[in-house]
Amino acid sequence: MTPLAVIATAMRRKEIPADLPLQALMLNPMIAADAAAFAAAEMAGDKMTTAPDRTVPIALAVRSITAAYAGAALAPRDKRVLGGAIAVGTAIASSFAGLAARKWAMRRYGQTATGFVEDAIVFGSGLVIVNPGLIASGIRSQSTELPFAKESSC
């Protein structure tokens, strides 16, 4: 569900245009909030010992659908099918690779800690990918606060 939440954030920030079918729905504050709530619920559920593996068929299907939508939303208009296909392939491959990495890390750090780290990586990278203005504005604000970033008169 994270792709839907980050796409909704990017659309509200006007980082990407709302020109895909159903994409304009993400501009509705209620639907955007629901996408964020579903992503948060998925992240919370992932910490439970009863959570199914991300590689079960229904989980792969949902990941594929949300990834296809996000990939198409981020691709140029004439490359949306390709963007969606690449996103689906990436989602499936990362599901298996991520599960293996998570199981390895859980042996040392436990389910909850590894889940929080994984969520931070997924959500943070998603926000950066679809909201490049967040990074640019952060860099601009930091450069005005740093004394060595100002021009010297020497």
PDB file of C-alpha atoms in Angstrom:
ATOM      1  CA  MET A   1       0.000   0.000   0.000  1.00  0.00           C
ATOM      2  CA  THR A   2       3.007   2.299   0.366  1.00  0.00           C
ATOM      3  CA  PRO A   3       3.127   3.129  -3.368  1.00  0.00           C
ATOM      4  CA  LEU A   4      -0.402   4.533  -3.178  1.00  0.00           C
ATOM      5  CA  ALA A   5       0.450   6.626  -0.124  1.00  0.00           C
ATOM      6  CA  VAL A   6       3.572   8.121  -1.682  1.00  0.00           C
ATOM      7  CA  ILE A   7       1.807   8.759  -5.010  1.00  0.00           C
ATOM      8  CA  ALA A   8      -0.964  10.586  -3.132  1.00  0.00           C
ATOM      9  CA  THR A   9       1.645  12.683  -1.321  1.00  0.00           C
ATOM     10  CA  ALA A  10       3.424  13.508  -4.581  1.00  0.00           C
ATOM     11  CA  MET A  11       0.188  14.494  -6.269  1.00  0.00           C
ATOM     12  CA  ARG A  12      -0.842  16.776  -3.420  1.00  0.00           C
ATOM     13  CA  ARG A  13       2.608  18.410  -3.656  1.00  0.00           C
ATOM     14  CA  LYS A  14       2.115  18.712  -7.437  1.00  0.00           C
ATOM     15  CA  GLU A  15       5.284  16.698  -8.057  1.00  0.00           C
ATOM     16  CA  ILE A  16       3.457  14.494 -10.573  1.00  0.00           C
ATOM     17  CA  PRO A  17       0.407  15.329 -12.709  1.00  0.00           C
ATOM     18  CA  ALA A  18      -2.971  13.725 -12.094  1.00  0.00           C
ATOM     19  CA  ASP A  19      -3.548  12.426 -15.603  1.00  0.00           C
ATOM     20  CA  LEU A  20      -3.934   8.665 -15.189  1.00  0.00           C
ATOM     21  CA  PRO A  21      -7.377   7.096 -14.890  1.00  0.00           C
ATOM     22  CA  LEU A  22      -8.465   7.191 -11.240  1.00  0.00           C
ATOM     23  CA  GLN A  23      -5.307   9.147 -10.333  1.00  0.00           C
ATOM     24  CA  ALA A  24      -7.276  12.338  -9.695  1.00  0.00           C
ATOM     25  CA  LEU A  25      -8.957  10.452  -6.848  1.00  0.00           C
ATOM     26  CA  MET A  26      -5.677  10.744  -4.953  1.00  0.00           C
ATOM     27  CA  LEU A  27      -6.223  14.509  -4.795  1.00  0.00           C
ATOM     28  CA  ASN A  28      -9.267  13.922  -2.628  1.00  0.00           C
ATOM     29  CA  PRO A  29      -8.054  14.458   0.963  1.00  0.00           C
ATOM     30  CA  MET A  30     -10.185  11.588   2.270  1.00  0.00           C
ATOM     31  CA  ILE A  31      -8.872   9.090  -0.272  1.00  0.00           C
ATOM     32  CA  ALA A  32      -5.281  10.284   0.231  1.00  0.00           C
ATOM     33  CA  ALA A  33      -5.737   9.874   3.993  1.00  0.00           C
ATOM     34  CA  ASP A  34      -7.184   6.387   3.466  1.00  0.00           C
ATOM     35  CA  ALA A  35      -4.165   5.406   1.340  1.00  0.00           C
ATOM     36  CA  ALA A  36      -1.860   6.602   4.106  1.00  0.00           C
ATOM     37  CA  ALA A  37      -3.931   4.774   6.741  1.00  0.00           C
ATOM     38  CA  PHE A  38      -3.843   1.517   4.764  1.00  0.00           C
ATOM     39  CA  ALA A  39      -0.066   1.850   4.343  1.00  0.00           C
ATOM     40  CA  ALA A  40       0.313   2.465   8.084  1.00  0.00           C
ATOM     41  CA  ALA A  41      -1.928  -0.520   8.880  1.00  0.00           C
ATOM     42  CA  GLU A  42       0.133  -2.713   6.571  1.00  0.00           C
ATOM     43  CA  MET A  43       3.319  -1.543   8.277  1.00  0.00           C
ATOM     44  CA  ALA A  44       1.859  -2.196  11.723  1.00  0.00           C
ATOM     45  CA  GLY A  45       0.546  -5.613  10.725  1.00  0.00           C
ATOM     46  CA  ASP A  46       3.954  -6.549   9.382  1.00  0.00           C
ATOM     47  CA  LYS A  47       5.345  -6.455  12.930  1.00  0.00           C
ATOM     48  CA  MET A  48       2.927  -9.139  14.145  1.00  0.00           C
ATOM     49  CA  THR A  49       4.176 -12.701  14.435  1.00  0.00           C
ATOM     50  CA  THR A  50       1.020 -13.878  12.638  1.00  0.00           C
ATOM     51  CA  ALA A  51       1.718 -11.741   9.550  1.00  0.00           C
ATOM     52  CA  PRO A  52       1.895 -13.879   6.409  1.00  0.00           C
ATOM     53  CA  ASP A  53       4.994 -13.819   4.222  1.00  0.00           C
ATOM     54  CA  ARG A  54       4.972 -11.174   1.522  1.00  0.00           C
ATOM     55  CA  THR A  55       5.402 -13.936  -1.046  1.00  0.00           C
ATOM     56  CA  VAL A  56       1.999 -15.585  -0.555  1.00  0.00           C
ATOM     57  CA  PRO A  57      -0.112 -15.234  -3.722  1.00  0.00           C
ATOM     58  CA  ILE A  58      -2.552 -12.590  -2.430  1.00  0.00           C
ATOM     59  CA  ALA A  59       0.287 -10.436  -1.090  1.00  0.00           C
ATOM     60  CA  LEU A  60       2.132 -10.679  -4.418  1.00  0.00           C
ATOM     61  CA  ALA A  61      -1.078  -9.784  -6.274  1.00  0.00           C
ATOM     62  CA  VAL A  62      -1.691  -6.665  -4.158  1.00  0.00           C
ATOM     63  CA  ARG A  63       1.970  -5.629  -4.421  1.00  0.00           C
ATOM     64  CA  SER A  64       1.834  -6.095  -8.175  1.00  0.00           C
ATOM     65  CA  ILE A  65      -1.308  -3.993  -8.581  1.00  0.00           C
ATOM     66  CA  THR A  66      -0.088  -1.091  -6.444  1.00  0.00           C
ATOM     67  CA  ALA A  67       3.368  -1.240  -8.042  1.00  0.00           C
ATOM     68  CA  ALA A  68       1.901  -1.252 -11.560  1.00  0.00           C
ATOM     69  CA  TYR A  69      -0.173   1.809 -10.739  1.00  0.00           C
ATOM     70  CA  ALA A  70       2.792   3.643  -9.213  1.00  0.00           C
ATOM     71  CA  GLY A  71       5.108   2.686 -12.079  1.00  0.00           C
ATOM     72  CA  ALA A  72       2.594   3.911 -14.647  1.00  0.00           C
ATOM     73  CA  ALA A  73       1.990   7.126 -12.687  1.00  0.00           C
ATOM     74  CA  LEU A  74       5.702   7.942 -12.614  1.00  0.00           C
ATOM     75  CA  ALA A  75       6.504   6.989 -16.209  1.00  0.00           C
ATOM     76  CA  PRO A  76       6.302   9.375 -19.160  1.00  0.00           C
ATOM     77  CA  ARG A  77       2.936   9.247 -20.911  1.00  0.00           C
ATOM     78  CA  ASP A  78       4.197   7.130 -23.820  1.00  0.00           C
ATOM     79  CA  LYS A  79       6.009   4.662 -21.533  1.00  0.00           C
ATOM     80  CA  ARG A  80       3.337   3.916 -18.922  1.00  0.00           C
ATOM     81  CA  VAL A  81       2.911   0.253 -19.808  1.00  0.00           C
ATOM     82  CA  LEU A  82       6.670  -0.223 -19.606  1.00  0.00           C
ATOM     83  CA  GLY A  83       6.822   1.734 -16.310  1.00  0.00           C
ATOM     84  CA  GLY A  84       4.087  -0.446 -14.849  1.00  0.00           C
ATOM     85  CA  ALA A  85       5.759  -3.646 -16.047  1.00  0.00           C
ATOM     86  CA  ILE A  86       9.133  -2.648 -14.616  1.00  0.00           C
ATOM     87  CA  ALA A  87       7.486  -1.760 -11.307  1.00  0.00           C
ATOM     88  CA  VAL A  88       5.695  -5.129 -11.133  1.00  0.00           C
ATOM     89  CA  GLY A  89       8.919  -7.013 -11.860  1.00  0.00           C
ATOM     90  CA  THR A  90      10.717  -4.988  -9.229  1.00  0.00           C
ATOM     91  CA  ALA A  91       7.944  -5.542  -6.677  1.00  0.00           C
ATOM     92  CA  ILE A  92       7.970  -9.301  -7.168  1.00  0.00           C
ATOM     93  CA  ALA A  93      11.762  -9.595  -7.110  1.00  0.00           C
ATOM     94  CA  SER A  94      12.081  -7.331  -4.076  1.00  0.00           C
ATOM     95  CA  SER A  95       9.387  -9.315  -2.269  1.00  0.00           C
ATOM     96  CA  PHE A  96      11.510 -12.445  -2.391  1.00  0.00           C
ATOM     97  CA  ALA A  97      14.824 -10.665  -1.795  1.00  0.00           C
ATOM     98  CA  GLY A  98      13.326  -8.552   1.000  1.00  0.00           C
ATOM     99  CA  LEU A  99      11.843 -11.601   2.715  1.00  0.00           C
ATOM    100  CA  ALA A 100      15.186 -13.396   2.642  1.00  0.00           C
ATOM    101  CA  ALA A 101      16.999 -10.328   4.013  1.00  0.00           C
ATOM    102  CA  ARG A 102      14.359  -9.782   6.677  1.00  0.00           C
ATOM    103  CA  LYS A 103      14.497 -13.409   7.850  1.00  0.00           C
ATOM    104  CA  TRP A 104      18.289 -13.188   8.063  1.00  0.00           C
ATOM    105  CA  ALA A 105      18.126  -9.911  10.058  1.00  0.00           C
ATOM    106  CA  MET A 106      15.332 -11.198  12.313  1.00  0.00           C
ATOM    107  CA  ARG A 107      17.593 -13.955  13.642  1.00  0.00           C
ATOM    108  CA  ARG A 108      19.849 -11.275  15.080  1.00  0.00           C
ATOM    109  CA  TYR A 109      17.617  -8.256  15.727  1.00  0.00           C
ATOM    110  CA  GLY A 110      14.072  -9.620  16.029  1.00  0.00           C
ATOM    111  CA  GLN A 111      10.897  -9.051  14.067  1.00  0.00           C
ATOM    112  CA  THR A 112       9.876  -5.631  15.365  1.00  0.00           C
ATOM    113  CA  ALA A 113      13.230  -3.875  15.020  1.00  0.00           C
ATOM    114  CA  THR A 114      13.840  -5.206  11.532  1.00  0.00           C
ATOM    115  CA  GLY A 115      10.298  -4.283  10.556  1.00  0.00           C
ATOM    116  CA  PHE A 116      10.790  -0.662  11.613  1.00  0.00           C
ATOM    117  CA  VAL A 117      14.076  -0.430   9.706  1.00  0.00           C
ATOM    118  CA  GLU A 118      12.510  -1.982   6.624  1.00  0.00           C
ATOM    119  CA  ASP A 119       9.507   0.365   6.797  1.00  0.00           C
ATOM    120  CA  ALA A 120      11.767   3.403   7.143  1.00  0.00           C
ATOM    121  CA  ILE A 121      13.733   2.338   4.073  1.00  0.00           C
ATOM    122  CA  VAL A 122      10.639   1.583   1.984  1.00  0.00           C
ATOM    123  CA  PHE A 123       8.634   4.663   2.936  1.00  0.00           C
ATOM    124  CA  GLY A 124      11.635   7.001   2.900  1.00  0.00           C
ATOM    125  CA  SER A 125      12.890   5.849  -0.487  1.00  0.00           C
ATOM    126  CA  GLY A 126       9.362   5.977  -1.897  1.00  0.00           C
ATOM    127  CA  LEU A 127       8.919   9.565  -0.764  1.00  0.00           C
ATOM    128  CA  VAL A 128      12.286  10.569  -2.213  1.00  0.00           C
ATOM    129  CA  ILE A 129      11.591   8.871  -5.554  1.00  0.00           C
ATOM    130  CA  VAL A 130       8.211  10.489  -6.139  1.00  0.00           C
ATOM    131  CA  ASN A 131       8.880  13.784  -4.322  1.00  0.00           C
ATOM    132  CA  PRO A 132      12.300  15.024  -5.446  1.00  0.00           C
ATOM    133  CA  GLY A 133      11.274  18.502  -4.303  1.00  0.00           C
ATOM    134  CA  LEU A 134      11.404  17.297  -0.689  1.00  0.00           C
ATOM    135  CA  ILE A 135      15.143  16.686  -0.974  1.00  0.00           C
ATOM    136  CA  ALA A 136      15.796  19.869  -2.952  1.00  0.00           C
ATOM    137  CA  SER A 137      13.916  22.030  -0.438  1.00  0.00           C
ATOM    138  CA  GLY A 138      15.712  20.327   2.457  1.00  0.00           C
ATOM    139  CA  ILE A 139      19.098  20.987   0.886  1.00  0.00           C
ATOM    140  CA  ARG A 140      18.187  24.623   0.187  1.00  0.00           C
ATOM    141  CA  SER A 141      17.015  25.211   3.761  1.00  0.00           C
ATOM    142  CA  GLN A 142      20.121  23.576   5.222  1.00  0.00           C
ATOM    143  CA  SER A 143      22.498  25.544   3.010  1.00  0.00           C
ATOM    144  CA  THR A 144      21.045  28.827   4.274  1.00  0.00           C
ATOM    145  CA  GLU A 145      21.579  27.707   7.866  1.00  0.00           C
ATOM    146  CA  LEU A 146      25.210  26.597   7.530  1.00  0.00           C
ATOM    147  CA  PRO A 147      27.818  29.333   8.022  1.00  0.00           C
ATOM    148  CA  PHE A 148      30.244  27.805   5.524  1.00  0.00           C
ATOM    149  CA  ALA A 149      27.563  27.704   2.834  1.00  0.00           C
ATOM    150  CA  LYS A 150      27.490  31.511   2.573  1.00  0.00           C
ATOM    151  CA  GLU A 151      29.679  33.265   0.068  1.00  0.00           C
ATOM    152  CA  SER A 152      32.954  34.578   1.367  1.00  0.00           C
ATOM    153  CA  SER A 153      34.175  38.093   0.698  1.00  0.00           C
ATOM    154  CA  CYS A 154      37.785  36.857   0.302  1.00  0.00           C
TER     155      CYS A 154
END
